[in-house]
PDB file of C-alpha atoms (C1' of nucleotides) in Angstrom:
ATOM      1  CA  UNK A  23     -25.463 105.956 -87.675  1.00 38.00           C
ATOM      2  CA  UNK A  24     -28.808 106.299 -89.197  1.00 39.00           C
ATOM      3  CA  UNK A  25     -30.566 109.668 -89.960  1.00 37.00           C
ATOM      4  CA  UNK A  26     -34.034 108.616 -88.994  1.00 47.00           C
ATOM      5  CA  UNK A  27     -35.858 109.648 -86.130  1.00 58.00           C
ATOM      6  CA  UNK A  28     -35.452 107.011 -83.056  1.00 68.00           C
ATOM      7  CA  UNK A  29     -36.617 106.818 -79.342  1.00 75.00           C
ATOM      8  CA  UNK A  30     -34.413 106.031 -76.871  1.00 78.00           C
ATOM      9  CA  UNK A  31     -34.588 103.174 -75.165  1.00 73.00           C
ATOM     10  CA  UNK A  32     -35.640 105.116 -71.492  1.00 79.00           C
ATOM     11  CA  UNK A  33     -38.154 107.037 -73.276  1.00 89.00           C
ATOM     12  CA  UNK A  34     -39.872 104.373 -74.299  1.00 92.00           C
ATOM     13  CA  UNK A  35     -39.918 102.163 -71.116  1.00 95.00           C
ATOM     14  CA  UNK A  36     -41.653 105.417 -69.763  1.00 96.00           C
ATOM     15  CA  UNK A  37     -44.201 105.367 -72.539  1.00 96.00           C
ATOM     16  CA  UNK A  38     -44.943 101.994 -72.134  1.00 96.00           C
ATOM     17  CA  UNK A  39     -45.581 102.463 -68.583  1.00 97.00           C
ATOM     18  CA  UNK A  40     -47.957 105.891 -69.601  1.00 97.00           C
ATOM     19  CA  UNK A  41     -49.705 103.167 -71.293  1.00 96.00           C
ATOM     20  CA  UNK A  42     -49.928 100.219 -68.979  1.00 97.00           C
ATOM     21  CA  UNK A  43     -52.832 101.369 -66.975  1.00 97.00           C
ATOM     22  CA  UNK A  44     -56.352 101.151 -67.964  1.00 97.00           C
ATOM     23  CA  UNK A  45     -57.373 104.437 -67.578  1.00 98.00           C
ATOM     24  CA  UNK A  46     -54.551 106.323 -69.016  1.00 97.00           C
ATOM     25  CA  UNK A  47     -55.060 103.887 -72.161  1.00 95.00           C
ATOM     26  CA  UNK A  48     -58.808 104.873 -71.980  1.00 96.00           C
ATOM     27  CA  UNK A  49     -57.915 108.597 -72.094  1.00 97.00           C
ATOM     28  CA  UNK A  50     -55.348 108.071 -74.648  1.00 94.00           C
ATOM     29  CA  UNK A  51     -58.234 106.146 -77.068  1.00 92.00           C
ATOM     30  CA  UNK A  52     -60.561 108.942 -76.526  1.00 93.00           C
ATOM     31  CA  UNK A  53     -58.004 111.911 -77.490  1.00 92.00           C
ATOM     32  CA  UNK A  54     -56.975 109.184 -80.578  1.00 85.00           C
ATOM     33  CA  UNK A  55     -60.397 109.218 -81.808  1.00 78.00           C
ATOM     34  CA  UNK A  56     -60.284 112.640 -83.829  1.00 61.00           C
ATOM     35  CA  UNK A  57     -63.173 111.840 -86.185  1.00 49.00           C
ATOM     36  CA  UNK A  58     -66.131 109.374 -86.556  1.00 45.00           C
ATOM     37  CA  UNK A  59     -65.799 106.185 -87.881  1.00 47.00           C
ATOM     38  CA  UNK A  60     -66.061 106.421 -91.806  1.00 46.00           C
ATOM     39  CA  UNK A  61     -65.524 109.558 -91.954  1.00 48.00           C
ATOM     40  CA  UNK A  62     -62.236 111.500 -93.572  1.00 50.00           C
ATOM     41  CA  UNK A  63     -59.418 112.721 -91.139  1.00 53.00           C
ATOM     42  CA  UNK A  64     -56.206 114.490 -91.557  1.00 52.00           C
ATOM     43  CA  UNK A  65     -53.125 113.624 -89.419  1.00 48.00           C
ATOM     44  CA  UNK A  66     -53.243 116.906 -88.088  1.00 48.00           C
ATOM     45  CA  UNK A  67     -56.160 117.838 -87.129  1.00 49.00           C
ATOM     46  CA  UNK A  68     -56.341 115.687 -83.649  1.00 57.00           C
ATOM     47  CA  UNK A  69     -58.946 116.438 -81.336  1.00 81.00           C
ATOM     48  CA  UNK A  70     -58.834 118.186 -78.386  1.00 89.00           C
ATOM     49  CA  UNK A  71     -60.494 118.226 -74.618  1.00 95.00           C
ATOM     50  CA  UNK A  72     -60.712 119.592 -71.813  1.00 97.00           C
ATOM     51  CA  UNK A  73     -59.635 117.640 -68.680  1.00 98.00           C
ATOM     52  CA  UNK A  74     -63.334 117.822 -67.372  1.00 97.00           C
ATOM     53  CA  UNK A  75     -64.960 116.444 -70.245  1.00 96.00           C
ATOM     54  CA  UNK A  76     -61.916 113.101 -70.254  1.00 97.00           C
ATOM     55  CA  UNK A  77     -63.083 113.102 -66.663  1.00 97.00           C
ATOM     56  CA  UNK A  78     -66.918 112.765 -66.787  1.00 96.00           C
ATOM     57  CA  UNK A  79     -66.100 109.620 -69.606  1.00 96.00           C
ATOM     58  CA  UNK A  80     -63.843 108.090 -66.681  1.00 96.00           C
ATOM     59  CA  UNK A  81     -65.453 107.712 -63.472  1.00 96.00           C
ATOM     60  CA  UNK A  82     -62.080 109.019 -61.320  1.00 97.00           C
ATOM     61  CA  UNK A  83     -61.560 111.380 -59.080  1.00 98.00           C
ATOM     62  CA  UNK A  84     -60.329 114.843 -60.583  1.00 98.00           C
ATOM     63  CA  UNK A  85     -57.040 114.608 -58.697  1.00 98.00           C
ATOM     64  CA  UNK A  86     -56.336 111.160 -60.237  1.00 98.00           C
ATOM     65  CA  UNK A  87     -57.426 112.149 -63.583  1.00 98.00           C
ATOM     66  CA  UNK A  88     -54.654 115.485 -62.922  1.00 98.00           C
ATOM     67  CA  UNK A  89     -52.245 112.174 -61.854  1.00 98.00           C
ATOM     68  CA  UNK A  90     -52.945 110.223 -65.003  1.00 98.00           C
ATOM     69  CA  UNK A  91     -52.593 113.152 -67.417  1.00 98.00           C
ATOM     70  CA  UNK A  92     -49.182 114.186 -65.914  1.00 98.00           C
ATOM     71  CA  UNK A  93     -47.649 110.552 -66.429  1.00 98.00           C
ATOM     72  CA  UNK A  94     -48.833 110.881 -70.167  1.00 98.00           C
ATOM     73  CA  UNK A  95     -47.561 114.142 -70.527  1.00 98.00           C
ATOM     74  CA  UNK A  96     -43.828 113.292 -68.784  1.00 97.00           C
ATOM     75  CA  UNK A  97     -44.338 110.375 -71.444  1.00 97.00           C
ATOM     76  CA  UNK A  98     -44.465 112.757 -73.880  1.00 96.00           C
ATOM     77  CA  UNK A  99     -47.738 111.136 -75.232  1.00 96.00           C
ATOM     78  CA  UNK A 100     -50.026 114.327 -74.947  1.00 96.00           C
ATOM     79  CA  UNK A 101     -49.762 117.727 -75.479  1.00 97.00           C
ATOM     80  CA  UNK A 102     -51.709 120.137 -72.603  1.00 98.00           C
ATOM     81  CA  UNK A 103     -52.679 123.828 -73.005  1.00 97.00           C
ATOM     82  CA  UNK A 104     -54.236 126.045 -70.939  1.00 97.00           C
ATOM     83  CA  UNK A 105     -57.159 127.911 -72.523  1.00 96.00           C
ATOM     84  CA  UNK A 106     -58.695 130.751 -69.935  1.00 97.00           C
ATOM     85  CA  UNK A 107     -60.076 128.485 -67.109  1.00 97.00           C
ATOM     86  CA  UNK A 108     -59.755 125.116 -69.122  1.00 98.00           C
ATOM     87  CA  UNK A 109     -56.488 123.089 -69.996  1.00 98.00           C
ATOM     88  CA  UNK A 110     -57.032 121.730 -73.115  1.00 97.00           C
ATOM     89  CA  UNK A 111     -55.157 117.916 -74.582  1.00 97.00           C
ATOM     90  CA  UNK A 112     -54.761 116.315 -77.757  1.00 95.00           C
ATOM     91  CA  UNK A 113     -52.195 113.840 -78.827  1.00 92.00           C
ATOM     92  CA  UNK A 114     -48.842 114.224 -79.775  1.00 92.00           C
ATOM     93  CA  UNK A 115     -48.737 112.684 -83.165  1.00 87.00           C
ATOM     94  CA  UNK A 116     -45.106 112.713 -83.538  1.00 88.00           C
ATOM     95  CA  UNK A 117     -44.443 110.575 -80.861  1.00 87.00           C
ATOM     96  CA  UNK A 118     -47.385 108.173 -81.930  1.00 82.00           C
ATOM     97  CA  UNK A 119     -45.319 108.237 -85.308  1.00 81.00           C
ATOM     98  CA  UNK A 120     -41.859 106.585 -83.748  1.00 81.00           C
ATOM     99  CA  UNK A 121     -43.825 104.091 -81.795  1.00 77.00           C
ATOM    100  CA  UNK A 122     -45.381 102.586 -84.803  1.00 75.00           C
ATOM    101  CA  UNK A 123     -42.338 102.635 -86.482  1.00 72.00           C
ATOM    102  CA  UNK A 124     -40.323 100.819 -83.509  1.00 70.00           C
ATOM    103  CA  UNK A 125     -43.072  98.098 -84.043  1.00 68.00           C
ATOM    104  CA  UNK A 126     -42.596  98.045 -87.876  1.00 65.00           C
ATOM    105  CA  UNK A 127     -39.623  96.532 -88.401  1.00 50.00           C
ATOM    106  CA  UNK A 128     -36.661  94.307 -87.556  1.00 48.00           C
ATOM    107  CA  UNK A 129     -34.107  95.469 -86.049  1.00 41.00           C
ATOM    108  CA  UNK A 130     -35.816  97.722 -84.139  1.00 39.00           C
ATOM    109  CA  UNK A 131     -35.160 101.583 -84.149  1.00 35.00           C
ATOM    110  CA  UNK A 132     -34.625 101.852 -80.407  1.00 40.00           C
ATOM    111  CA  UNK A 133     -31.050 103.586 -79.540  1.00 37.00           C
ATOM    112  CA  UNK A 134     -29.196 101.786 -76.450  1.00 36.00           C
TER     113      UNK A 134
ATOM    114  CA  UNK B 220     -68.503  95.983 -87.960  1.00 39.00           C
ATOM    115  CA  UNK B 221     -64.613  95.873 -89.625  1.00 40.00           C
ATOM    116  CA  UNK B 222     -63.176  92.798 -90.468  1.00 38.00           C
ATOM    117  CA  UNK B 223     -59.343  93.399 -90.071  1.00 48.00           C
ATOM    118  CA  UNK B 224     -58.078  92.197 -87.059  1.00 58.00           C
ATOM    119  CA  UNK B 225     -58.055  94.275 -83.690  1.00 68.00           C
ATOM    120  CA  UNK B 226     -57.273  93.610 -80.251  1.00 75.00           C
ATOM    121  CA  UNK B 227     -59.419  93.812 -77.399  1.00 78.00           C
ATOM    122  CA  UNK B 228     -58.669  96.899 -75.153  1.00 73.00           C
ATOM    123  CA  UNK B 229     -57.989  94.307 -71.993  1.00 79.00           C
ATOM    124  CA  UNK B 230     -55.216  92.665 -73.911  1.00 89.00           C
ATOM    125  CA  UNK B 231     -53.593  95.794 -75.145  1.00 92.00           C
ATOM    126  CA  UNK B 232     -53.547  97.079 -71.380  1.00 95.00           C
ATOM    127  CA  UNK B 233     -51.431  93.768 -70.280  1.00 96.00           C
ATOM    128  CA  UNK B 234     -49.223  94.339 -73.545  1.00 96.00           C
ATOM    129  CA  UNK B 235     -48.103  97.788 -72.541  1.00 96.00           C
ATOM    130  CA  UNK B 236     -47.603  96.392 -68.822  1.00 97.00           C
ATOM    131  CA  UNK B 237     -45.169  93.721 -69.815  1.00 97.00           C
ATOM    132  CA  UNK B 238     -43.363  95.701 -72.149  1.00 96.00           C
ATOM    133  CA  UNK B 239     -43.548  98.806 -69.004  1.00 97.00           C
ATOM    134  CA  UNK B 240     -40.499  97.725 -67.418  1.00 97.00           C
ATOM    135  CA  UNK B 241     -36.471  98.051 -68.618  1.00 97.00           C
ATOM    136  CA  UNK B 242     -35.490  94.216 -68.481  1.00 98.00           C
ATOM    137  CA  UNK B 243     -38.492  93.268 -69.934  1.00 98.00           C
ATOM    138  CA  UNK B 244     -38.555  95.320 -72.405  1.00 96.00           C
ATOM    139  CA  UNK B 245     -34.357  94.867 -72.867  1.00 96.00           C
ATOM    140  CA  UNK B 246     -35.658  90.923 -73.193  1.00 96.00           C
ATOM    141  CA  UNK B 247     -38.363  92.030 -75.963  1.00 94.00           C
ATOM    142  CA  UNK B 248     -35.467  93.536 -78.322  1.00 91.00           C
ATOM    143  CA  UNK B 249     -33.391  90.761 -77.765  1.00 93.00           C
ATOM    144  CA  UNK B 250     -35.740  88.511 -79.894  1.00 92.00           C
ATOM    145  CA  UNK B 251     -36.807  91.097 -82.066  1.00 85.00           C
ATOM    146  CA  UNK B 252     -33.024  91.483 -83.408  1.00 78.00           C
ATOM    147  CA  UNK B 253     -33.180  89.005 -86.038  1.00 61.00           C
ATOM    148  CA  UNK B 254     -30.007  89.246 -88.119  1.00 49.00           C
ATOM    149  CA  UNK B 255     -27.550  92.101 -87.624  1.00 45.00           C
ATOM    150  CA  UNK B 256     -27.414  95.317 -88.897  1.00 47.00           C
ATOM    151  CA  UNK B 257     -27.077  95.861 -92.628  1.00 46.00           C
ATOM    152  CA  UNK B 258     -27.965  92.054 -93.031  1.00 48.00           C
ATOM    153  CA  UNK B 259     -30.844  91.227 -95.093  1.00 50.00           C
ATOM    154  CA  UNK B 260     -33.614  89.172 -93.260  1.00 54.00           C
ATOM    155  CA  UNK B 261     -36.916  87.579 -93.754  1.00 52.00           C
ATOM    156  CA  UNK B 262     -40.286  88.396 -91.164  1.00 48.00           C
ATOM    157  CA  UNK B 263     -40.695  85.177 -90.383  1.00 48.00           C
ATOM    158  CA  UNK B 264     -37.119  84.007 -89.022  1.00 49.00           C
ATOM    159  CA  UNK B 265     -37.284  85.516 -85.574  1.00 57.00           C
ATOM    160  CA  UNK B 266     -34.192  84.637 -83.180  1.00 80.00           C
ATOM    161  CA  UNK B 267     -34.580  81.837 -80.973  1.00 89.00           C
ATOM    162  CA  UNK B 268     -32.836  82.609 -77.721  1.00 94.00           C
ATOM    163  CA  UNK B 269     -32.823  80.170 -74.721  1.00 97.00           C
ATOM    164  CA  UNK B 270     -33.527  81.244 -71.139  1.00 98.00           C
ATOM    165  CA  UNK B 271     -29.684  80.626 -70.098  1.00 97.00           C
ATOM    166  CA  UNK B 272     -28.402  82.985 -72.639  1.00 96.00           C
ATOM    167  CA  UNK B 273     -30.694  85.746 -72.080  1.00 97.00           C
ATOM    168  CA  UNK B 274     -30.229  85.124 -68.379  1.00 97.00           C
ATOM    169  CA  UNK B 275     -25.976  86.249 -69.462  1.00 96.00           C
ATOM    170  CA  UNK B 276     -27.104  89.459 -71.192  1.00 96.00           C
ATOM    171  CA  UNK B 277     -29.496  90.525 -68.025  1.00 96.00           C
ATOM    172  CA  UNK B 278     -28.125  90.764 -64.705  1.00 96.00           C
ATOM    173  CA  UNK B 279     -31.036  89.289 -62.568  1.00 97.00           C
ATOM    174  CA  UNK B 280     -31.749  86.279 -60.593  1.00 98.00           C
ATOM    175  CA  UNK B 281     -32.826  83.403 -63.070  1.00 98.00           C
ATOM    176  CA  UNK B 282     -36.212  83.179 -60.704  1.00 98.00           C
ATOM    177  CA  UNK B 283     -36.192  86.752 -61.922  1.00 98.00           C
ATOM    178  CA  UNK B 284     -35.896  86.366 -65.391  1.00 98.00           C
ATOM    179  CA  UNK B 285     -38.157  83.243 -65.326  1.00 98.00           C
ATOM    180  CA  UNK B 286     -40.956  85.674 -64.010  1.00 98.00           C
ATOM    181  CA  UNK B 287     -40.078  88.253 -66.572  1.00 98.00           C
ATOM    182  CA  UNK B 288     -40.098  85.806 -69.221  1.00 98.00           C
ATOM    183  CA  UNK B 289     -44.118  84.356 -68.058  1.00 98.00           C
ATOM    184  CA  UNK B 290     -45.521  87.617 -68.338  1.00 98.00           C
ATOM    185  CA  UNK B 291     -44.378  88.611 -71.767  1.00 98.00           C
ATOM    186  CA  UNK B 292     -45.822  85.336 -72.418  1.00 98.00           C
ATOM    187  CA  UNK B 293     -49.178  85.982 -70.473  1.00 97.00           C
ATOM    188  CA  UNK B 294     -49.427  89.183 -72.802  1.00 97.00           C
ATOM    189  CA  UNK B 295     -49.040  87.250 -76.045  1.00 96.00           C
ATOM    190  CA  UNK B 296     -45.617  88.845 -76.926  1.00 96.00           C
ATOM    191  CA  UNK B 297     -43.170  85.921 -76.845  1.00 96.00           C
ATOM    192  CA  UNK B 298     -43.713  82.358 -77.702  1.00 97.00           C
ATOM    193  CA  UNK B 299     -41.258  79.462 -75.723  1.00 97.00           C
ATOM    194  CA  UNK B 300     -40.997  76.213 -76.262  1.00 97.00           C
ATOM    195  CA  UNK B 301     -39.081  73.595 -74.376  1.00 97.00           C
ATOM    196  CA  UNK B 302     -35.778  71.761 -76.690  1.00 96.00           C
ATOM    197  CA  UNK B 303     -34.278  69.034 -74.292  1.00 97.00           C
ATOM    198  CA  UNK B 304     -33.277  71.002 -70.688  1.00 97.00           C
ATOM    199  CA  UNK B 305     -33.749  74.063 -72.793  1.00 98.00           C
ATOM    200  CA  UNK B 306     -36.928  76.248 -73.473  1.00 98.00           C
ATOM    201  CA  UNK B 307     -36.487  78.631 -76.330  1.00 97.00           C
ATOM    202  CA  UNK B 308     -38.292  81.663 -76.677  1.00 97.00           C
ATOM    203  CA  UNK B 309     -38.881  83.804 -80.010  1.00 95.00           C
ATOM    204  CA  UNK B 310     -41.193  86.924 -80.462  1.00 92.00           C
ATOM    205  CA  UNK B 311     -44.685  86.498 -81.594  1.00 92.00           C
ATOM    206  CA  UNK B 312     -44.517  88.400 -85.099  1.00 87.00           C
ATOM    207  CA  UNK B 313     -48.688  88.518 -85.254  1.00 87.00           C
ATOM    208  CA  UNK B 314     -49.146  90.141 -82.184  1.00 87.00           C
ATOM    209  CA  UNK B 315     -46.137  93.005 -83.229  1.00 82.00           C
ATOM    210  CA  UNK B 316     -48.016  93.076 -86.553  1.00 81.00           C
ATOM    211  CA  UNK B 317     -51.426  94.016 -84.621  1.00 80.00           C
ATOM    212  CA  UNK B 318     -49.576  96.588 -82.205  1.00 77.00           C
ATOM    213  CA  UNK B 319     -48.486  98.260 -85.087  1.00 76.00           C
ATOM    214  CA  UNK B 320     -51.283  98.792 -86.829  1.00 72.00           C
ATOM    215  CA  UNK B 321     -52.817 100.561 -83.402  1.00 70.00           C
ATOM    216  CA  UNK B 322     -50.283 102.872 -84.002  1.00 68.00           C
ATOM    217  CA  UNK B 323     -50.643 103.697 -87.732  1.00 65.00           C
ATOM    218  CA  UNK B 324     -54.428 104.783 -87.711  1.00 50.00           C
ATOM    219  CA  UNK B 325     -57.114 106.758 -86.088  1.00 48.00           C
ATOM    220  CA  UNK B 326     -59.446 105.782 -85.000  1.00 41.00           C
ATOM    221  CA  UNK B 327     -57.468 103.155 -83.704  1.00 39.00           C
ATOM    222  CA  UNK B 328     -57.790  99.151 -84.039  1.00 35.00           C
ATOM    223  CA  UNK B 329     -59.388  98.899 -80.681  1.00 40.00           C
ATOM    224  CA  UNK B 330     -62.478  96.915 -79.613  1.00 37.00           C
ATOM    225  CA  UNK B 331     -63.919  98.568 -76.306  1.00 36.00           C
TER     226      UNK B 331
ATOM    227  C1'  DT C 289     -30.200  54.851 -60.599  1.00 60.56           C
ATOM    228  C1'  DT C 290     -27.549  58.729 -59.563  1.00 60.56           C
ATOM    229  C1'  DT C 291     -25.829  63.093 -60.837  1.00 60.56           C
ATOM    230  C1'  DA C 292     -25.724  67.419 -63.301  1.00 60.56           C
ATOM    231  C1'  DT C 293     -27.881  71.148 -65.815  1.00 60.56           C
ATOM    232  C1'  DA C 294     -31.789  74.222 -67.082  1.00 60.56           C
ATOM    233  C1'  DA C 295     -35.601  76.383 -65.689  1.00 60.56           C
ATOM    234  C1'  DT C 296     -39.714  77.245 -62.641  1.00 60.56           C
ATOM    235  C1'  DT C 297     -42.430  77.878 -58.392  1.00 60.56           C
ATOM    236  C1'  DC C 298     -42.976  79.668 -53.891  1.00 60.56           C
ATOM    237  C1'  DG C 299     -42.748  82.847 -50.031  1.00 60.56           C
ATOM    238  C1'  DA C 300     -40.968  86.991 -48.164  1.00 60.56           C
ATOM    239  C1'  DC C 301     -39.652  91.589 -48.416  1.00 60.56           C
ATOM    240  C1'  DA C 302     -38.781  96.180 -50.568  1.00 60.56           C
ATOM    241  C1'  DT C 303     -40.275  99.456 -53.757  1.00 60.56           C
ATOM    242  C1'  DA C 304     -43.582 101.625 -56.851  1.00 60.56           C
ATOM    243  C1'  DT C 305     -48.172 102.751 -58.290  1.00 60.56           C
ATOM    244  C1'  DT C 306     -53.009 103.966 -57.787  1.00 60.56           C
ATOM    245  C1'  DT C 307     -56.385 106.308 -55.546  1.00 60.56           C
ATOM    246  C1'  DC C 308     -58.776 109.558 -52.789  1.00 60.56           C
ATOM    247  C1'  DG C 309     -60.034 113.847 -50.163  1.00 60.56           C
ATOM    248  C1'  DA C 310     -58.488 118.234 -48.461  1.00 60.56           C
ATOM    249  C1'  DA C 311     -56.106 122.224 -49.435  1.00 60.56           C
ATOM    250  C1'  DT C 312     -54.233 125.197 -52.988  1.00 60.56           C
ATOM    251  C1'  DT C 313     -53.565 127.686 -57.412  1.00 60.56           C
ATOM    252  C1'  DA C 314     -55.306 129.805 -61.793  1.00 60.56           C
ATOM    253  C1'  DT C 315     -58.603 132.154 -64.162  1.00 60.56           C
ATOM    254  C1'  DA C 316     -62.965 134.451 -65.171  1.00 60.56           C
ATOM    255  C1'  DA C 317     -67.330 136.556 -63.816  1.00 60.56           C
ATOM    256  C1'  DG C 318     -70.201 139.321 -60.742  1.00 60.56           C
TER     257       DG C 318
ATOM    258  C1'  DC D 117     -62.719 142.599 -54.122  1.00 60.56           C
ATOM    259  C1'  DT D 118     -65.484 138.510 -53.735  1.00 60.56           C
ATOM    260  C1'  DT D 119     -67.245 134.389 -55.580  1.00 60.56           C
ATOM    261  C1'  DA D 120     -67.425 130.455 -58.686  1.00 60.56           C
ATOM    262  C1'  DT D 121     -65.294 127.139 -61.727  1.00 60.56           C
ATOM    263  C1'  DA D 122     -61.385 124.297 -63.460  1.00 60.56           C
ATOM    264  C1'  DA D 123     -57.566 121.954 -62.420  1.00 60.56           C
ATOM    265  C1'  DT D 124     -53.412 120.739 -59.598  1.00 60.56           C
ATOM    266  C1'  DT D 125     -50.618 119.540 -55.511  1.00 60.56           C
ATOM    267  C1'  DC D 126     -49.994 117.110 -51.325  1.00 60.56           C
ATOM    268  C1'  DG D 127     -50.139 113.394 -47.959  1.00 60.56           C
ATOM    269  C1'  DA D 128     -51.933 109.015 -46.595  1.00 60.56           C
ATOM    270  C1'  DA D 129     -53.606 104.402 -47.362  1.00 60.56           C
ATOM    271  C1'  DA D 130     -54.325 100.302 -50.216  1.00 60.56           C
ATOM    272  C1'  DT D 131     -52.745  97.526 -53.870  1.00 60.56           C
ATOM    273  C1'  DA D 132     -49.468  95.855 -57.261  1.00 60.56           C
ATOM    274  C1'  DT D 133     -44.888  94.855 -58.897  1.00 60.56           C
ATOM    275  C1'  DG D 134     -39.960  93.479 -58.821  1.00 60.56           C
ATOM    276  C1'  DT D 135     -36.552  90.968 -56.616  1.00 60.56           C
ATOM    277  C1'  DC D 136     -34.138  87.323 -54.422  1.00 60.56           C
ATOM    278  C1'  DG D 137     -32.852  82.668 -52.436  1.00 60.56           C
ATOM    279  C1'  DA D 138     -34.425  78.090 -51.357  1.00 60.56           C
ATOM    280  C1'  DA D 139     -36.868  74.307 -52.863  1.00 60.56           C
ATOM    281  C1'  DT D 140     -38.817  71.883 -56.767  1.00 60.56           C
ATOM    282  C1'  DT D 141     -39.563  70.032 -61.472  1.00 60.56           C
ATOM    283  C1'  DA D 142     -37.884  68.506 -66.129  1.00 60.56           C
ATOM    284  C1'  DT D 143     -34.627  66.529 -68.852  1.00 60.56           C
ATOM    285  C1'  DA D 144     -30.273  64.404 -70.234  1.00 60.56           C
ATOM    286  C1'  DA D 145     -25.857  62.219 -69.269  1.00 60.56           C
ATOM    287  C1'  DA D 146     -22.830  59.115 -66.596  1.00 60.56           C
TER     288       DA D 146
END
DNA sequence: TTTATAATTCGACATATTTCGAATTATAAG
DNA sequence: CTTATAATTCGAAATATGTCGAATTATAAA
């Protein structure tokens, strides 16, 4: 009935889940970050990184880090790119977008 | 250095987790559906729902739902207080205020 | 006090998740 | 073509989670 975006209620159980594990929540923080504290952002411009520098801030193996970033992907959380040799991720804001709108307000806009 | 409120990364992790999972999360927008749709309501009157009556919308052991129930409390989510033979349980509206502000910014609310 | 109702705790079992190392794929450089 | 670098896939092992039924606790009613 309404015309504003909404997640279903599967998708988000699986985002949750991307999220409810520290290291994927680490990894998600980091690509989050797109500017230094204070300073001006745009919406847009999120950051981006390779999976080798998310994995020397995490302390996994490579493998699991590959693990990790698939769930968030399937979760629809990130977007990944391959650049030459390098994969590149960065957020996808859109989806960050319905989340904080599911926690916004009452009822919630989750589609059963 | 800020002095809005933030959560600490540990208890966002276990706020994901309990929302990470479909009856839990099926429990979570229970409570959050305050009035119905296309009714006018107030933040601060929440639903009160007792454990019974969420036990008839969920198809699970009550042992089941009892478990369900002490982990979206462990996270913060849900309040419950016992009426009588009864224990109520509502949503806690500060802790949905404070999610929702992790997803509105960058960089985000998060104390590492 | 005894009985009934509401909810929780406990222990056991099944399923799912996390993690790693070894092997493999993708790409670029020599 | 061969070698090096970046990342992924696969299989196995350890840990965590979800589920139930039986027993227990809390409260109210008879």
């Amino acid at each position: 009935m309404s015309n504003y975006k909404t997640i279903e209620a599967g998708q988000l159980v699986n985002i949750f889940k991307a999220l409810a594990n520290d290291h994927r929540l680490k990894i998600y923080t980091i690509l989050t970050r797109c500017c230094t504290s204070g300073t001006l952002c745009t919406s847009d411009e999120a950051s981006r990184y390779c999976v080798g520098d998310l994995d020397s801030q995490l302390d996994i193996a490579p493998s699991t880090l590959s693990h990790h970033l698939k769930e968030l992907h399937r979760a629809g959380l990130i977007h990944m790119k391959r650049d030459g040799k390098q994969v590149f991720c960065s957020v996808n804001t859109e989806i960050m977008q319905q989340v904080h709108t599911i926690f916004s307000a009452k009822p919630v806009g989750v589609t059963q």
